[in-house]
Tab-separated table of C-alpha atoms in Angstrom:
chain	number	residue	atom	x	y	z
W	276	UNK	CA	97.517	120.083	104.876
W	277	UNK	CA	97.123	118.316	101.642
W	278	UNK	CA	99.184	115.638	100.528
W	279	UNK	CA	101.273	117.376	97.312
W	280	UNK	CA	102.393	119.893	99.793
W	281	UNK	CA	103.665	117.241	102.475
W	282	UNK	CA	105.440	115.309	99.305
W	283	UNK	CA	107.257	118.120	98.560
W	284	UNK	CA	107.897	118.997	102.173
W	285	UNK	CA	110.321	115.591	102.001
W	286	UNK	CA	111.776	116.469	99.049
W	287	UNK	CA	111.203	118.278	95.708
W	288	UNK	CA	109.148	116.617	93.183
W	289	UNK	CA	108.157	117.320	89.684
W	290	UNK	CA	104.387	117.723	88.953
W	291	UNK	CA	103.840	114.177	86.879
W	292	UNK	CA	105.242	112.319	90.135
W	293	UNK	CA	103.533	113.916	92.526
W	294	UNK	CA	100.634	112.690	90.438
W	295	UNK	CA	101.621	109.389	90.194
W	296	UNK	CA	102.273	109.329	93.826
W	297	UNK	CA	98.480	110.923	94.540
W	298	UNK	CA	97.348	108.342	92.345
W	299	UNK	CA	97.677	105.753	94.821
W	300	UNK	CA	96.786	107.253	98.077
W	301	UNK	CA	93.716	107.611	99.493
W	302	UNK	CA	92.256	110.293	102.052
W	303	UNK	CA	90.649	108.176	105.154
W	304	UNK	CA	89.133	109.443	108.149
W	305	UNK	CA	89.140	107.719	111.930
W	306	UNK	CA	87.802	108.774	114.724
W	307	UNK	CA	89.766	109.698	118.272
W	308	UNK	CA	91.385	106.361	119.860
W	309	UNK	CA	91.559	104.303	116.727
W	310	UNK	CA	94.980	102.360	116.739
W	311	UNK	CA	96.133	102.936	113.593
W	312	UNK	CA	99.641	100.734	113.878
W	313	UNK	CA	99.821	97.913	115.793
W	314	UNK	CA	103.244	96.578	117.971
W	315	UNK	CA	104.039	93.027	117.002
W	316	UNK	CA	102.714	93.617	113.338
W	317	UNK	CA	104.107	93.825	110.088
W	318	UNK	CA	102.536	97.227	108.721
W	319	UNK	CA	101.612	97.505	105.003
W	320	UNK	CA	100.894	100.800	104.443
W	321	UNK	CA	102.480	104.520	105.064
W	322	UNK	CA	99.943	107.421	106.381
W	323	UNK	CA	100.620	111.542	105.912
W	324	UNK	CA	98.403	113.710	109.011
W	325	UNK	CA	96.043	115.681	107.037
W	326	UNK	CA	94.224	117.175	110.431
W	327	UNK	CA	94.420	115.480	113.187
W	328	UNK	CA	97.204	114.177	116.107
W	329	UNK	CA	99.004	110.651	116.522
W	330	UNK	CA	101.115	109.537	119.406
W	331	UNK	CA	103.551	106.470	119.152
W	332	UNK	CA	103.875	104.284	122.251
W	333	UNK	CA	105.568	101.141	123.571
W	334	UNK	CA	104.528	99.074	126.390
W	335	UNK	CA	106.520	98.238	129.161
W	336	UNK	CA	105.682	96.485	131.824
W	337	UNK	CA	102.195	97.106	131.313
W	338	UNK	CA	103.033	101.055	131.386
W	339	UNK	CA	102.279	102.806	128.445
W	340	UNK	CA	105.684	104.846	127.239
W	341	UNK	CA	105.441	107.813	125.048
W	342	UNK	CA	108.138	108.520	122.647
W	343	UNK	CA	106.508	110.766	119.772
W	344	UNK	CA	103.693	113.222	118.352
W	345	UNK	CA	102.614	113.834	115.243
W	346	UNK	CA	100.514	116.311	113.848
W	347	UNK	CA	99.409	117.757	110.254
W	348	UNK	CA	102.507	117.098	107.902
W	349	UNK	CA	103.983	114.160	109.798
W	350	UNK	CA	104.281	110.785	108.158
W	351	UNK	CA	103.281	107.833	110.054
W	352	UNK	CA	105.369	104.737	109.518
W	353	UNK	CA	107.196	101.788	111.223
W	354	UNK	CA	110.615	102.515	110.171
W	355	UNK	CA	111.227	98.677	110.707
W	356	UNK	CA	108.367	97.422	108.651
W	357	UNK	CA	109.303	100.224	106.020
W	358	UNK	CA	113.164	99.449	106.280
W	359	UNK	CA	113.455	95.748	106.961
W	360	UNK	CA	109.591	94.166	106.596
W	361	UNK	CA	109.426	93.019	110.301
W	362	UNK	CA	106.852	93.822	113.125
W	363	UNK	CA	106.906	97.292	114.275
W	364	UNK	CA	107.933	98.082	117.618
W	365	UNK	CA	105.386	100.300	118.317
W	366	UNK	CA	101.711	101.361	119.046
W	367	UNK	CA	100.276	104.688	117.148
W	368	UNK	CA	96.835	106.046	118.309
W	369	UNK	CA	95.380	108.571	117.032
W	370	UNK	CA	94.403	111.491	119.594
W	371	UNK	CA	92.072	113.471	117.553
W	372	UNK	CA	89.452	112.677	114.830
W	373	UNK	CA	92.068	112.001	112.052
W	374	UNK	CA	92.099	112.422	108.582
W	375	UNK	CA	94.394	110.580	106.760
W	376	UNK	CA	96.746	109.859	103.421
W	377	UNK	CA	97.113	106.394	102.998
W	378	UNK	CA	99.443	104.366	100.675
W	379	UNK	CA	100.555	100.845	100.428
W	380	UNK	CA	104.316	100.276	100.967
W	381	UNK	CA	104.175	97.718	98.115
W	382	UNK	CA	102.802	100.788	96.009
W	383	UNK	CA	106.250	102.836	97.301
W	384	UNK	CA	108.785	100.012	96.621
W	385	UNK	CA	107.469	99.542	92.857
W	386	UNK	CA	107.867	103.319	92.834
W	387	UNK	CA	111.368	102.833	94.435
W	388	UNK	CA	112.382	100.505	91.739
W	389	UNK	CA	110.878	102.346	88.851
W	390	UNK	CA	111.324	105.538	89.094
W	391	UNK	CA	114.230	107.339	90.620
W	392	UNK	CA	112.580	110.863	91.407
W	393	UNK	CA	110.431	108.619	93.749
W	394	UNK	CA	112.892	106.579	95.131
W	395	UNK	CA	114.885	109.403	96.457
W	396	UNK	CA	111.944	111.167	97.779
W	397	UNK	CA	111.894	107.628	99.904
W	398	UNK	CA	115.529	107.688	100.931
W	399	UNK	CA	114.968	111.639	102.033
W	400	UNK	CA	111.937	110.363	103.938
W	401	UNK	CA	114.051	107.876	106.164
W	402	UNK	CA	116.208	110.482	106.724
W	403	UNK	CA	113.982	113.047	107.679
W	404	UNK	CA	112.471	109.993	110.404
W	405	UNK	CA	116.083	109.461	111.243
W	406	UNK	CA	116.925	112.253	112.255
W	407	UNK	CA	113.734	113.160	114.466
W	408	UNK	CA	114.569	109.810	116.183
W	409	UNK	CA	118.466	111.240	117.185
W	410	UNK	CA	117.294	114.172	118.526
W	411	UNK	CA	114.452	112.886	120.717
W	412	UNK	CA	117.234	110.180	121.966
W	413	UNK	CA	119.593	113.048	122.618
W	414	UNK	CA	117.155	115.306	124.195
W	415	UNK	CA	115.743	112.641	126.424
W	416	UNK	CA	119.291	111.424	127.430
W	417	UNK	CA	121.621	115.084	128.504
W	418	UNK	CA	118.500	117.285	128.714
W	419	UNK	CA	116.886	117.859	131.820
W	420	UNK	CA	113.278	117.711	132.894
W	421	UNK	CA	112.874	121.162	132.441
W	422	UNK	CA	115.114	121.371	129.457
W	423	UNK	CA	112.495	118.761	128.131
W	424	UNK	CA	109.738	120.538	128.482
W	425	UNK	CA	111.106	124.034	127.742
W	426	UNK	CA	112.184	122.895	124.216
W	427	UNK	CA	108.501	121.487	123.382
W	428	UNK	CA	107.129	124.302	124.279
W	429	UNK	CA	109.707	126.174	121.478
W	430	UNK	CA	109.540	123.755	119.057
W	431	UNK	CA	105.619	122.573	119.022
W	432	UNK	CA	103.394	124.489	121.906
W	433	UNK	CA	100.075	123.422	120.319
W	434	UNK	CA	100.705	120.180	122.087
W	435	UNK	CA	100.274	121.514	125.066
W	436	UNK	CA	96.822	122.454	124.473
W	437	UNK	CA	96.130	119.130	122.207
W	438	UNK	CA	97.845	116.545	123.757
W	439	UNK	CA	96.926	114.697	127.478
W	440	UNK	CA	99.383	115.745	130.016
W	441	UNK	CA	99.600	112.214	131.116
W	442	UNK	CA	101.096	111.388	127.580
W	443	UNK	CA	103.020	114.385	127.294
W	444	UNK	CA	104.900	113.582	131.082
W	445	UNK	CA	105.061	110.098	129.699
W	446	UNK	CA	107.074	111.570	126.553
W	447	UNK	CA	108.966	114.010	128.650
W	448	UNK	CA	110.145	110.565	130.744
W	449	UNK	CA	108.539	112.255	134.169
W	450	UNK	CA	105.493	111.888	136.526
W	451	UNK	CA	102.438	113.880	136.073
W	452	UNK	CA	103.072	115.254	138.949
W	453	UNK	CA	106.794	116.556	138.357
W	454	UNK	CA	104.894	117.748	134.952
W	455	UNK	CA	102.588	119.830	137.301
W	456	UNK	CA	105.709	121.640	138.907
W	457	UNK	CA	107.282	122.142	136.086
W	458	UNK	CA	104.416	124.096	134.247
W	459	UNK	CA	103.666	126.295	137.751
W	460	UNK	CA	107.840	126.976	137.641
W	461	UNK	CA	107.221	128.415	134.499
C-alpha cells in the first residue's frame, strides 16, 4: 500500500500536503523479528505498514501478552510517546519481512503547528487509534472466547493464515489449546 493512499485513508488531504508529508518519510525495510518499538522507551518516530505484519505486546510476568495486529495500512505508534512524550507501554515486532514508512514525530508536531490541514489529519489519526483501542477493550471484556475468535475471523481472516496461533490465543486472552477447540468447533 503506498503511503499517499494510507494518508488519505486517515483523513482527506490536498495534493501539496500530502507532498509535504512524503517529503519527510522514508520507505525502510526489516526483516521478520526485528523489534521495531521498544517498552520502557520514549519513541521518536511514527511508521505506516507498507507489506508486511506487526504485533504489539506487553510483558507480564515474564508472559508475553498480545493485544494487537497490524497489517498493510496500519500506523504504528505509541499513543503515549505520540500523545504525552513518555515511554511506551509496549513491545511491537514485526512478524513478516516489513517494509516500512517512517517519519519523525518532531517532523509531525512542526507540521501540527504549521499547518492546519496536517494537524487535523493528526487529531483524526488519534482518533482512528482510539477507537481501535475501545473496541478491542470491549470485545475482550463481554465477548466470549468464541465470540473472540468468530469476529477476527469476520473482520481480518488473513491473520489466521499469517499470524502464530500462539500469538493469536495470546490476543484472543485463551490457551493454545482452548484455541485448538475452538477452530475444530468451527
Amino acid at each position: 500500500m503506498e503511503i499517499e493512499q494510507i494518508l488519505k485513508e486517515i483523513s482527506p488531504l490536498s495534493l501539496q500536503t500530502i507532498q509535504q508529508i512524503v517529503a519527510k518519510t522514508q520507505l525502510i525495510r526489516l526483516p521478520k523479528n526485528t523489534t521495531l518499538l521498544d517498552a520502557d522507551k520514549i519513541e521518536k518516530k511514527v511508521y505506516f505498514i507498507k507489506k508486511g505484519i506487526v504485533r504489539a505486546y506487553k510483558l507480564d510476568d515474564g508472559k508475553q501478552i498480545t493485544f494487537w495486529f497490524g497489517k498493510e495500512g496500519s500506523s504504528i505508534l505509541s499513543m503515549r510517546s505520540y500523545v504525552e512524550n513518555k515511554p511506551s507501554y509496549e513491545t511491537i515486532e514485526l512478524l513478516e519481512d516489513s517494509e516500512l514508512y517512517e517519519i519523525n514525530m518532531s517532523d509531525l508536531q512542526t507540521f501540527y503547528a504549521t499547518n492546519l490541514e496536517i494537524s487535523n489529519w493528526g487529531r483524526k489519526l488519534a482518533e482512528i487509534e482510539l477507537i481501535k483501542t475501545e473496541e478491542r477493550f470491549i470485545s475482550r471484556q463481554l465477548g466470549t472466547a468464541i465470540d473472540r475468535y468468530k469476529n477476527l475471523l469476520e473482520e481480518d481472516p488473513s491473520l489466521i493464515n499469517r499470524v502464530q496461533l500462539g500469538f493469536i490465543a495470546s490476543y484472543l486472552g485463551i490457551s493454545q489449546v482452548t484455541l485448538s477447540r475452538i477452530r475444530a468447533e468451527i
